[in-house]
Amino acid sequence: MYKGGRKMSGEKEVHVVMVPWLAFGHMIPFLDLSIALAKFGIHVSFISTSRNISRLPKIPPNLSPFIEFIPLPLPKLDSNPLPDNAEATTDIPADRMDDLKKSCDLFQEPISNFIANKLPDWIFVDFFFHKVLDIAQQLNIPVIYNLIFTASSVVFCWTPEGNGQRRLPQEMTAPPDWVDFPSQVFCRKHEAIAMHNLISGTRSSGITDGERVNKIAQRCQAIAIRTCLELEADYLHLYSKITGKPVIPVGCLPPEKVVGTKIVWEEPWSRVFDWLDKQKPNAVVFVGFGSEYKLKREEIHEISYGIELSGLPFLFLLAKPDWGGGDDDEVLPPGFESRTAGRGFVQIGWAPQREILAHPSIGASLFHAGWSSVVENLTHANCLVLLPFIITQPLDTRLLVEKGLAIEVERAEDGSLTRNDIAKALQMAMVSKEGEALRARTKEAANGIFANKELNHSYINNFVEYLKDGVYEKK
């Protein structure tokens, strides 16, 4: 069989190039997939900037012969360039996001040059890199559109040509017409404007995000999604139908369990893990909202008061806010740490999240519904208490609530949140009789789907066979 202009045999080494968007919520899932493919002997060239690569998790040493990191410089804009060392979304304020996208459009030229020199068998692109498809077409190299989102969210965000487009934000407050089965995946009123702007809003780069996605979906050979049929078969089948492309679930890509030698942590984490070791199983709430959304002062305060009111042991991880001063006391509510002393920890900055979520004392997480964090939590049967803010987080939250796998914190119609609603959701997930069904379903999902090695291995094995022979057999 011929694929990509070159004959493929069963024994031929397959070489793929990974091109993720410059956000850690995208780069790390691309790396997880790279590691999964490397275990099957697939050779991966992972492209990003030097600074971003230095901040990624380390790959297992036995897989290093199969994964090569390719650092390329991010081009500078002629006018209003980004600050030095600003190479990912976490490095810039929200109002500079379009400038990062314009730099990234220029970034596609050196990426294309690398591809033309190496002639890989496949190119895996993120939602952003539509221009890379030009060099792929010239060289007859097939492209995989590698989605880090759920099938349900991309079905909702799909923008059909012509009269099918949703032109007003209020059209985002119900499932779209092309969803022909019952669905709770849609936006609340306070989320609709931001979602409409995300998909269709004018960009200084001259192309909307919805148009970028459509260009890739139309020109790729297949679409890979980090999900499985056991979770959202209806949405997977529908996305294949509306795009006309093979939509291939690659499984959940659960994180590897840490086994063997105990990790020796430096301060403050040695103290934190010593404290976790002394807590009862499934008793502690992990609280963290990732690096993409910058929490406002009033949001941090209400979340903090909600944790305090819940009475539960907690570990609260905070990204350093732009508005905070040099002292942590300027970020948290007055007296919060003294009132909760002994019951929990607050850490500002980086944290070993995967190791924390794997600890047996963790019973639930209050977080933003980032899909990688969802997978990490459900792999360890941690209950989900979801407080979404941006991008597809609200949509993924609705999917998980629809499946009975999460509690969403109630909010006012304008999106504001209160400490009482946060405390109520935490109590329900962790200790109340009302939350027993959630806790049972969470354990079932962990055992049956997210931590099921055989199931997830079968998805990757099926995908690897597709990469080798270009034929996808639906499961």
GROMACS .gro file of C-alpha atoms in nm:
model
  475
    1MET     CA    1   0.000   0.000   0.000
    2TYR     CA    2   0.113   0.353  -0.077
    3LYS     CA    3   0.073   0.637   0.166
    4GLY     CA    4   0.234   0.980   0.167
    5GLY     CA    5   0.396   0.911  -0.170
    6ARG     CA    6   0.616   0.634  -0.026
    7LYS     CA    7   0.561   0.263   0.000
    8MET     CA    8   0.488   0.140   0.352
    9SER     CA    9   0.571  -0.211   0.465
   10GLY     CA   10   0.482  -0.375   0.792
   11GLU     CA   11   0.844  -0.356   0.909
   12LYS     CA   12   0.914   0.001   0.797
   13GLU     CA   13   0.988   0.254   1.070
   14VAL     CA   14   0.708   0.507   1.080
   15HIS     CA   15   0.810   0.869   1.139
   16VAL     CA   16   0.554   1.129   1.251
   17VAL     CA   17   0.592   1.502   1.319
   18MET     CA   18   0.394   1.656   1.606
   19VAL     CA   19   0.301   2.025   1.577
   20PRO     CA   20   0.102   2.139   1.885
   21TRP     CA   21  -0.032   2.487   1.955
   22LEU     CA   22   0.186   2.688   2.195
   23ALA     CA   23  -0.017   2.622   2.509
   24PHE     CA   24   0.075   2.364   2.771
   25GLY     CA   25  -0.283   2.239   2.771
   26HIS     CA   26  -0.207   2.134   2.411
   27MET     CA   27   0.163   2.047   2.421
   28ILE     CA   28   0.133   1.798   2.708
   29PRO     CA   29  -0.151   1.595   2.545
   30PHE     CA   30   0.056   1.588   2.224
   31LEU     CA   31   0.349   1.461   2.431
   32ASP     CA   32   0.128   1.198   2.595
   33LEU     CA   33   0.029   1.072   2.251
   34SER     CA   34   0.393   1.080   2.139
   35ILE     CA   35   0.490   0.861   2.435
   36ALA     CA   36   0.205   0.618   2.362
   37LEU     CA   37   0.314   0.588   1.997
   38ALA     CA   38   0.682   0.554   2.090
   39LYS     CA   39   0.595   0.242   2.291
   40PHE     CA   40   0.492   0.085   1.960
   41GLY     CA   41   0.818   0.186   1.792
   42ILE     CA   42   0.680   0.494   1.613
   43HIS     CA   43   0.948   0.765   1.572
   44VAL     CA   44   0.831   1.112   1.672
   45SER     CA   45   0.971   1.457   1.595
   46PHE     CA   46   0.809   1.694   1.844
   47ILE     CA   47   0.827   2.059   1.734
   48SER     CA   48   0.803   2.361   1.963
   49THR     CA   49   1.025   2.643   2.084
   50SER     CA   50   1.333   2.584   2.296
   51ARG     CA   51   1.183   2.743   2.607
   52ASN     CA   52   0.862   2.542   2.581
   53ILE     CA   53   1.048   2.215   2.533
   54SER     CA   54   1.257   2.283   2.844
   55ARG     CA   55   0.935   2.313   3.048
   56LEU     CA   56   0.775   1.989   2.932
   57PRO     CA   57   0.771   1.676   3.150
   58LYS     CA   58   1.063   1.440   3.095
   59ILE     CA   59   1.000   1.135   2.880
   60PRO     CA   60   1.084   0.783   3.005
   61PRO     CA   61   1.455   0.715   2.929
   62ASN     CA   62   1.377   0.392   2.744
   63LEU     CA   63   1.168   0.590   2.492
   64SER     CA   64   1.425   0.863   2.424
   65PRO     CA   65   1.551   0.688   2.104
   66PHE     CA   66   1.201   0.725   1.960
   67ILE     CA   67   1.117   1.087   2.053
   68GLU     CA   68   1.326   1.379   1.930
   69PHE     CA   69   1.246   1.733   2.040
   70ILE     CA   70   1.292   1.988   1.763
   71PRO     CA   71   1.344   2.342   1.903
   72LEU     CA   72   1.268   2.613   1.649
   73PRO     CA   73   1.279   2.988   1.719
   74LEU     CA   74   0.946   3.170   1.740
   75PRO     CA   75   0.959   3.455   1.484
   76LYS     CA   76   0.930   3.812   1.615
   77LEU     CA   77   0.661   4.044   1.491
   78ASP     CA   78   0.784   4.359   1.318
   79SER     CA   79   0.547   4.578   1.519
   80ASN     CA   80   0.451   4.531   1.882
   81PRO     CA   81   0.658   4.213   1.930
   82LEU     CA   82   0.594   3.983   2.223
   83PRO     CA   83   0.823   4.017   2.527
   84ASP     CA   84   1.138   3.808   2.536
   85ASN     CA   85   1.074   3.451   2.655
   86ALA     CA   86   0.702   3.482   2.579
   87GLU     CA   87   0.660   3.158   2.386
   88ALA     CA   88   0.338   3.011   2.523
   89THR     CA   89  -0.008   3.129   2.622
   90THR     CA   90   0.084   3.112   2.990
   91ASP     CA   91   0.359   3.374   2.930
   92ILE     CA   92   0.129   3.649   2.803
   93PRO     CA   93  -0.182   3.837   2.912
   94ALA     CA   94  -0.509   3.753   2.738
   95ASP     CA   95  -0.506   4.076   2.537
   96ARG     CA   96  -0.187   3.965   2.356
   97MET     CA   97  -0.326   3.630   2.240
   98ASP     CA   98  -0.378   3.750   1.884
   99ASP     CA   99  -0.014   3.862   1.873
  100LEU     CA  100   0.094   3.511   1.972
  101LYS     CA  101  -0.125   3.373   1.694
  102LYS     CA  102   0.034   3.610   1.441
  103SER     CA  103   0.381   3.501   1.557
  104CYS     CA  104   0.267   3.143   1.528
  105ASP     CA  105   0.151   3.200   1.171
  106LEU     CA  106   0.509   3.305   1.094
  107PHE     CA  107   0.631   3.001   1.292
  108GLN     CA  108   0.472   2.775   1.030
  109GLU     CA  109   0.743   2.862   0.775
  110PRO     CA  110   1.038   2.705   0.968
  111ILE     CA  111   0.809   2.413   1.057
  112SER     CA  112   0.733   2.362   0.688
  113ASN     CA  113   1.105   2.379   0.607
  114PHE     CA  114   1.176   2.106   0.863
  115ILE     CA  115   0.901   1.886   0.717
  116ALA     CA  116   1.031   1.937   0.363
  117ASN     CA  117   1.378   1.830   0.478
  118LYS     CA  118   1.272   1.524   0.681
  119LEU     CA  119   0.977   1.396   0.472
  120PRO     CA  120   0.791   1.222   0.756
  121ASP     CA  121   0.520   0.963   0.696
  122TRP     CA  122   0.257   1.164   0.886
  123ILE     CA  123   0.209   1.516   1.022
  124PHE     CA  124  -0.001   1.566   1.337
  125VAL     CA  125  -0.132   1.922   1.357
  126ASP     CA  126  -0.326   2.115   1.618
  127PHE     CA  127  -0.623   2.343   1.550
  128PHE     CA  128  -0.393   2.633   1.465
  129PHE     CA  129  -0.149   2.516   1.201
  130HIS     CA  130  -0.359   2.529   0.884
  131LYS     CA  131  -0.070   2.665   0.673
  132VAL     CA  132   0.137   2.352   0.735
  133LEU     CA  133  -0.118   2.171   0.520
  134ASP     CA  134   0.018   2.349   0.214
  135ILE     CA  135   0.361   2.183   0.241
  136ALA     CA  136   0.192   1.853   0.329
  137GLN     CA  137  -0.014   1.871   0.011
  138GLN     CA  138   0.288   1.964  -0.202
  139LEU     CA  139   0.485   1.666  -0.069
  140ASN     CA  140   0.189   1.426  -0.058
  141ILE     CA  141   0.229   1.371   0.319
  142PRO     CA  142  -0.097   1.279   0.496
  143VAL     CA  143  -0.210   1.491   0.791
  144ILE     CA  144  -0.376   1.386   1.116
  145TYR     CA  145  -0.581   1.656   1.286
  146ASN     CA  146  -0.498   1.572   1.649
  147LEU     CA  147  -0.774   1.708   1.871
  148ILE     CA  148  -0.709   1.747   2.242
  149PHE     CA  149  -1.078   1.823   2.300
  150THR     CA  150  -1.373   1.589   2.342
  151ALA     CA  151  -1.582   1.483   2.044
  152SER     CA  152  -1.885   1.648   2.207
  153SER     CA  153  -1.715   1.987   2.225
  154VAL     CA  154  -1.591   1.984   1.864
  155VAL     CA  155  -1.934   1.874   1.743
  156PHE     CA  156  -2.081   2.173   1.926
  157CYS     CA  157  -1.815   2.412   1.792
  158TRP     CA  158  -1.833   2.290   1.432
  159THR     CA  159  -1.923   2.573   1.194
  160PRO     CA  160  -2.090   2.446   0.876
  161GLU     CA  161  -2.064   2.648   0.558
  162GLY     CA  162  -2.348   2.870   0.441
  163ASN     CA  163  -2.679   2.907   0.622
  164GLY     CA  164  -2.590   2.659   0.896
  165GLN     CA  165  -2.365   2.904   1.078
  166ARG     CA  166  -2.479   3.039   1.414
  167ARG     CA  167  -2.461   3.415   1.380
  168LEU     CA  168  -2.574   3.523   1.727
  169PRO     CA  169  -2.438   3.430   2.073
  170GLN     CA  170  -2.783   3.324   2.197
  171GLU     CA  171  -2.775   3.042   1.940
  172MET     CA  172  -2.498   2.889   2.154
  173THR     CA  173  -2.736   2.831   2.448
  174ALA     CA  174  -2.883   2.510   2.301
  175PRO     CA  175  -2.738   2.209   2.121
  176PRO     CA  176  -2.691   2.283   1.749
  177ASP     CA  177  -2.939   2.155   1.490
  178TRP     CA  178  -2.701   1.885   1.366
  179VAL     CA  179  -2.702   1.705   1.703
  180ASP     CA  180  -2.984   1.457   1.644
  181PHE     CA  181  -2.988   1.292   1.987
  182PRO     CA  182  -3.050   1.423   2.342
  183SER     CA  183  -2.758   1.637   2.459
  184GLN     CA  184  -2.679   1.866   2.751
  185VAL     CA  185  -2.364   2.000   2.582
  186PHE     CA  186  -2.426   2.372   2.528
  187CYS     CA  187  -2.336   2.709   2.679
  188ARG     CA  188  -2.498   2.897   2.962
  189LYS     CA  189  -2.600   3.254   2.886
  190HIS     CA  190  -2.291   3.400   3.055
  191GLU     CA  191  -2.065   3.175   2.842
  192ALA     CA  192  -2.233   3.223   2.503
  193ILE     CA  193  -2.073   3.555   2.403
  194ALA     CA  194  -1.720   3.430   2.477
  195MET     CA  195  -1.784   3.103   2.291
  196HIS     CA  196  -1.932   3.282   1.990
  197ASN     CA  197  -1.633   3.516   1.983
  198LEU     CA  198  -1.393   3.221   2.016
  199ILE     CA  199  -1.539   3.052   1.709
  200SER     CA  200  -1.640   3.344   1.490
  201GLY     CA  201  -1.482   3.657   1.636
  202THR     CA  202  -1.271   3.887   1.421
  203ARG     CA  203  -0.896   3.837   1.463
  204SER     CA  204  -0.613   4.075   1.381
  205SER     CA  205  -0.444   3.775   1.218
  206GLY     CA  206  -0.717   3.790   0.952
  207ILE     CA  207  -0.871   3.446   1.019
  208THR     CA  208  -1.111   3.329   1.289
  209ASP     CA  209  -1.038   3.025   1.503
  210GLY     CA  210  -1.344   2.855   1.354
  211GLU     CA  211  -1.204   2.906   1.004
  212ARG     CA  212  -0.868   2.759   1.110
  213VAL     CA  213  -1.040   2.449   1.244
  214ASN     CA  214  -1.252   2.408   0.930
  215LYS     CA  215  -0.951   2.437   0.698
  216ILE     CA  216  -0.772   2.158   0.883
  217ALA     CA  217  -1.081   1.937   0.915
  218GLN     CA  218  -1.146   1.970   0.541
  219ARG     CA  219  -0.790   1.891   0.428
  220CYS     CA  220  -0.668   1.631   0.677
  221GLN     CA  221  -0.678   1.259   0.607
  222ALA     CA  222  -0.816   1.165   0.948
  223ILE     CA  223  -0.898   1.310   1.289
  224ALA     CA  224  -0.760   1.166   1.614
  225ILE     CA  225  -0.934   1.240   1.944
  226ARG     CA  226  -0.826   1.164   2.302
  227THR     CA  227  -1.148   0.989   2.401
  228CYS     CA  228  -1.323   0.655   2.358
  229LEU     CA  229  -1.648   0.503   2.237
  230GLU     CA  230  -1.739   0.393   2.588
  231LEU     CA  231  -1.763   0.760   2.686
  232GLU     CA  232  -1.908   0.942   2.384
  233ALA     CA  233  -1.984   0.710   2.093
  234ASP     CA  234  -2.277   0.920   1.964
  235TYR     CA  235  -2.062   1.233   1.937
  236LEU     CA  236  -1.774   1.045   1.770
  237HIS     CA  237  -2.002   0.897   1.504
  238LEU     CA  238  -2.168   1.234   1.444
  239TYR     CA  239  -1.836   1.416   1.406
  240SER     CA  240  -1.726   1.163   1.145
  241LYS     CA  241  -2.058   1.212   0.965
  242ILE     CA  242  -2.041   1.593   0.954
  243THR     CA  243  -1.672   1.611   0.859
  244GLY     CA  244  -1.674   1.316   0.619
  245LYS     CA  245  -1.343   1.197   0.767
  246PRO     CA  246  -1.235   0.896   0.973
  247VAL     CA  247  -1.259   1.007   1.336
  248ILE     CA  248  -1.032   0.780   1.537
  249PRO     CA  249  -1.051   0.766   1.918
  250VAL     CA  250  -0.703   0.703   2.060
  251GLY     CA  251  -0.827   0.620   2.409
  252CYS     CA  252  -0.785   0.828   2.721
  253LEU     CA  253  -0.402   0.812   2.732
  254PRO     CA  254  -0.403   0.769   3.112
  255PRO     CA  255  -0.085   0.877   3.292
  256GLU     CA  256   0.164   0.613   3.390
  257LYS     CA  257   0.139   0.506   3.751
  258VAL     CA  258   0.449   0.582   3.958
  259VAL     CA  259   0.590   0.255   4.088
  260GLY     CA  260   0.910   0.138   4.250
  261THR     CA  261   1.145   0.383   4.420
  262LYS     CA  262   0.973   0.652   4.624
  263ILE     CA  263   1.029   1.000   4.484
  264VAL     CA  264   1.237   1.226   4.710
  265TRP     CA  265   1.081   1.571   4.706
  266GLU     CA  266   1.247   1.899   4.800
  267GLU     CA  267   1.073   2.168   5.000
  268PRO     CA  268   0.792   2.261   5.003
  269TRP     CA  269   0.676   1.937   4.843
  270SER     CA  270   0.846   1.703   5.089
  271ARG     CA  271   0.636   1.866   5.361
  272VAL     CA  272   0.318   1.850   5.151
  273PHE     CA  273   0.357   1.481   5.067
  274ASP     CA  274   0.440   1.399   5.430
  275TRP     CA  275   0.112   1.568   5.523
  276LEU     CA  276  -0.078   1.379   5.249
  277ASP     CA  277   0.067   1.050   5.378
  278LYS     CA  278  -0.096   1.119   5.718
  279GLN     CA  279  -0.446   1.186   5.580
  280LYS     CA  280  -0.723   0.930   5.550
  281PRO     CA  281  -0.781   0.768   5.208
  282ASN     CA  282  -1.000   0.973   4.973
  283ALA     CA  283  -1.033   1.253   5.229
  284VAL     CA  284  -0.848   1.546   5.067
  285VAL     CA  285  -0.973   1.787   4.800
  286PHE     CA  286  -0.724   1.901   4.537
  287VAL     CA  287  -0.801   2.251   4.406
  288GLY     CA  288  -0.633   2.389   4.094
  289PHE     CA  289  -0.733   2.581   3.782
  290GLY     CA  290  -0.441   2.539   3.544
  291SER     CA  291  -0.228   2.808   3.387
  292GLU     CA  292  -0.442   2.933   3.097
  293TYR     CA  293  -0.710   3.124   3.286
  294LYS     CA  294  -0.599   3.397   3.525
  295LEU     CA  295  -0.831   3.394   3.825
  296LYS     CA  296  -0.959   3.732   3.940
  297ARG     CA  297  -0.916   3.842   4.301
  298GLU     CA  298  -1.285   3.798   4.384
  299GLU     CA  299  -1.284   3.449   4.229
  300ILE     CA  300  -0.984   3.338   4.434
  301HIS     CA  301  -1.145   3.477   4.746
  302GLU     CA  302  -1.482   3.306   4.692
  303ILE     CA  303  -1.310   2.977   4.609
  304SER     CA  304  -1.097   3.010   4.924
  305TYR     CA  305  -1.397   3.086   5.143
  306GLY     CA  306  -1.584   2.792   4.985
  307ILE     CA  307  -1.297   2.556   5.069
  308GLU     CA  308  -1.296   2.692   5.424
  309LEU     CA  309  -1.674   2.651   5.463
  310SER     CA  310  -1.663   2.292   5.337
  311GLY     CA  311  -1.459   2.185   5.641
  312LEU     CA  312  -1.264   1.939   5.424
  313PRO     CA  313  -0.887   1.884   5.414
  314PHE     CA  314  -0.746   2.047   5.101
  315LEU     CA  315  -0.445   2.119   4.883
  316PHE     CA  316  -0.495   2.445   4.693
  317LEU     CA  317  -0.263   2.512   4.400
  318LEU     CA  318  -0.260   2.865   4.262
  319ALA     CA  319  -0.088   3.017   3.962
  320LYS     CA  320   0.071   3.349   4.057
  321PRO     CA  321  -0.185   3.614   3.955
  322ASP     CA  322  -0.076   3.927   3.766
  323TRP     CA  323  -0.245   4.145   4.025
  324GLY     CA  324  -0.083   3.980   4.330
  325GLY     CA  325   0.204   4.139   4.516
  326GLY     CA  326   0.513   3.971   4.648
  327ASP     CA  327   0.340   3.824   4.954
  328ASP     CA  328   0.099   3.530   4.934
  329ASP     CA  329  -0.120   3.704   5.191
  330GLU     CA  330  -0.203   3.963   4.923
  331VAL     CA  331  -0.355   3.689   4.706
  332LEU     CA  332  -0.563   3.496   4.962
  333PRO     CA  333  -0.843   3.634   5.182
  334PRO     CA  334  -0.720   3.794   5.505
  335GLY     CA  335  -0.652   3.531   5.771
  336PHE     CA  336  -0.738   3.235   5.544
  337GLU     CA  337  -0.417   3.040   5.607
  338SER     CA  338  -0.426   3.091   5.984
  339ARG     CA  339  -0.791   2.982   6.005
  340THR     CA  340  -0.724   2.665   5.801
  341ALA     CA  341  -0.383   2.584   5.949
  342GLY     CA  342  -0.333   2.209   5.979
  343ARG     CA  343  -0.632   2.136   5.756
  344GLY     CA  344  -0.466   2.213   5.427
  345PHE     CA  345  -0.194   2.372   5.217
  346VAL     CA  346  -0.184   2.655   4.967
  347GLN     CA  347   0.099   2.653   4.714
  348ILE     CA  348   0.154   2.929   4.460
  349GLY     CA  349   0.338   2.828   4.143
  350TRP     CA  350   0.431   2.493   3.991
  351ALA     CA  351   0.315   2.165   4.144
  352PRO     CA  352   0.365   1.794   4.062
  353GLN     CA  353  -0.004   1.757   3.978
  354ARG     CA  354   0.005   1.403   3.841
  355GLU     CA  355   0.179   1.269   4.151
  356ILE     CA  356  -0.063   1.459   4.376
  357LEU     CA  357  -0.373   1.327   4.199
  358ALA     CA  358  -0.235   0.973   4.222
  359HIS     CA  359  -0.196   0.997   4.601
  360PRO     CA  360  -0.448   0.773   4.785
  361SER     CA  361  -0.555   1.055   5.020
  362ILE     CA  362  -0.703   1.259   4.731
  363GLY     CA  363  -1.076   1.198   4.696
  364ALA     CA  364  -1.195   1.481   4.475
  365SER     CA  365  -1.074   1.774   4.269
  366LEU     CA  366  -1.225   2.119   4.232
  367PHE     CA  367  -1.096   2.244   3.899
  368HIS     CA  368  -1.168   2.397   3.558
  369ALA     CA  369  -1.252   2.080   3.358
  370GLY     CA  370  -0.933   2.085   3.152
  371TRP     CA  371  -0.949   1.754   2.966
  372SER     CA  372  -0.601   1.632   3.064
  373SER     CA  373  -0.685   1.695   3.430
  374VAL     CA  374  -1.018   1.514   3.386
  375VAL     CA  375  -0.833   1.207   3.259
  376GLU     CA  376  -0.576   1.225   3.538
  377ASN     CA  377  -0.847   1.248   3.803
  378LEU     CA  378  -1.075   0.976   3.670
  379THR     CA  379  -0.778   0.742   3.622
  380HIS     CA  380  -0.745   0.753   4.001
  381ALA     CA  381  -1.122   0.756   4.072
  382ASN     CA  382  -1.115   1.111   4.211
  383CYS     CA  383  -1.458   1.275   4.208
  384LEU     CA  384  -1.495   1.578   3.981
  385VAL     CA  385  -1.625   1.911   4.109
  386LEU     CA  386  -1.615   2.138   3.807
  387LEU     CA  387  -1.596   2.517   3.784
  388PRO     CA  388  -1.531   2.595   3.415
  389PHE     CA  389  -1.416   2.933   3.286
  390ILE     CA  390  -1.292   2.941   2.926
  391ILE     CA  391  -1.275   2.778   2.583
  392THR     CA  392  -1.432   2.428   2.583
  393GLN     CA  393  -1.424   2.384   2.962
  394PRO     CA  394  -1.800   2.454   2.999
  395LEU     CA  395  -1.882   2.207   2.720
  396ASP     CA  396  -1.669   1.929   2.869
  397THR     CA  397  -1.828   2.001   3.206
  398ARG     CA  398  -2.176   1.947   3.059
  399LEU     CA  399  -2.066   1.618   2.896
  400LEU     CA  400  -1.935   1.486   3.227
  401VAL     CA  401  -2.249   1.595   3.413
  402GLU     CA  402  -2.456   1.433   3.135
  403LYS     CA  403  -2.266   1.107   3.194
  404GLY     CA  404  -2.314   1.128   3.571
  405LEU     CA  405  -1.940   1.172   3.630
  406ALA     CA  406  -1.924   1.525   3.774
  407ILE     CA  407  -2.088   1.795   3.979
  408GLU     CA  408  -2.089   2.145   3.835
  409VAL     CA  409  -2.071   2.430   4.085
  410GLU     CA  410  -2.390   2.634   4.057
  411ARG     CA  411  -2.350   2.994   3.942
  412ALA     CA  412  -2.568   3.298   3.899
  413GLU     CA  413  -2.700   3.384   3.552
  414ASP     CA  414  -2.416   3.636   3.507
  415GLY     CA  415  -2.157   3.368   3.587
  416SER     CA  416  -2.067   3.493   3.932
  417LEU     CA  417  -1.992   3.232   4.196
  418THR     CA  418  -2.042   3.212   4.570
  419ARG     CA  419  -1.859   3.041   4.854
  420ASN     CA  420  -2.178   2.863   4.965
  421ASP     CA  421  -2.227   2.694   4.627
  422ILE     CA  422  -1.862   2.585   4.622
  423ALA     CA  423  -1.886   2.440   4.973
  424LYS     CA  424  -2.213   2.265   4.885
  425ALA     CA  425  -2.063   2.100   4.575
  426LEU     CA  426  -1.753   1.985   4.767
  427GLN     CA  427  -1.962   1.838   5.048
  428MET     CA  428  -2.183   1.656   4.798
  429ALA     CA  429  -1.886   1.500   4.616
  430MET     CA  430  -1.695   1.399   4.926
  431VAL     CA  431  -1.922   1.314   5.216
  432SER     CA  432  -2.295   1.363   5.166
  433LYS     CA  433  -2.539   1.080   5.102
  434GLU     CA  434  -2.658   1.274   4.797
  435GLY     CA  435  -2.318   1.218   4.636
  436GLU     CA  436  -2.304   0.839   4.681
  437ALA     CA  437  -2.414   0.774   4.322
  438LEU     CA  438  -2.143   1.006   4.189
  439ARG     CA  439  -1.874   0.833   4.394
  440ALA     CA  440  -1.992   0.491   4.273
  441ARG     CA  441  -2.001   0.595   3.906
  442THR     CA  442  -1.657   0.753   3.938
  443LYS     CA  443  -1.510   0.423   4.056
  444GLU     CA  444  -1.687   0.237   3.776
  445ALA     CA  445  -1.552   0.478   3.515
  446ALA     CA  446  -1.200   0.449   3.655
  447ASN     CA  447  -1.203   0.069   3.648
  448GLY     CA  448  -1.395   0.030   3.324
  449ILE     CA  449  -1.252   0.311   3.110
  450PHE     CA  450  -0.988   0.554   3.233
  451ALA     CA  451  -0.757   0.316   3.423
  452ASN     CA  452  -0.840   0.016   3.207
  453LYS     CA  453  -0.499  -0.066   3.054
  454GLU     CA  454  -0.631  -0.331   2.817
  455LEU     CA  455  -0.900  -0.101   2.677
  456ASN     CA  456  -0.671   0.197   2.628
  457HIS     CA  457  -0.396  -0.021   2.481
  458SER     CA  458  -0.643  -0.152   2.224
  459TYR     CA  459  -0.724   0.201   2.106
  460ILE     CA  460  -0.359   0.294   2.057
  461ASN     CA  461  -0.287  -0.041   1.891
  462ASN     CA  462  -0.574   0.021   1.648
  463PHE     CA  463  -0.441   0.371   1.575
  464VAL     CA  464  -0.086   0.246   1.517
  465GLU     CA  465  -0.217  -0.008   1.265
  466TYR     CA  466  -0.387   0.280   1.084
  467LEU     CA  467  -0.059   0.476   1.073
  468LYS     CA  468   0.115   0.172   0.925
  469ASP     CA  469  -0.135   0.080   0.654
  470GLY     CA  470  -0.373   0.376   0.619
  471VAL     CA  471  -0.685   0.164   0.676
  472TYR     CA  472  -0.912   0.236   0.973
  473GLU     CA  473  -1.144  -0.037   1.091
  474LYS     CA  474  -1.415   0.100   1.320
  475LYS     CA  475  -1.443  -0.074   1.654
   0.00000   0.00000   0.00000
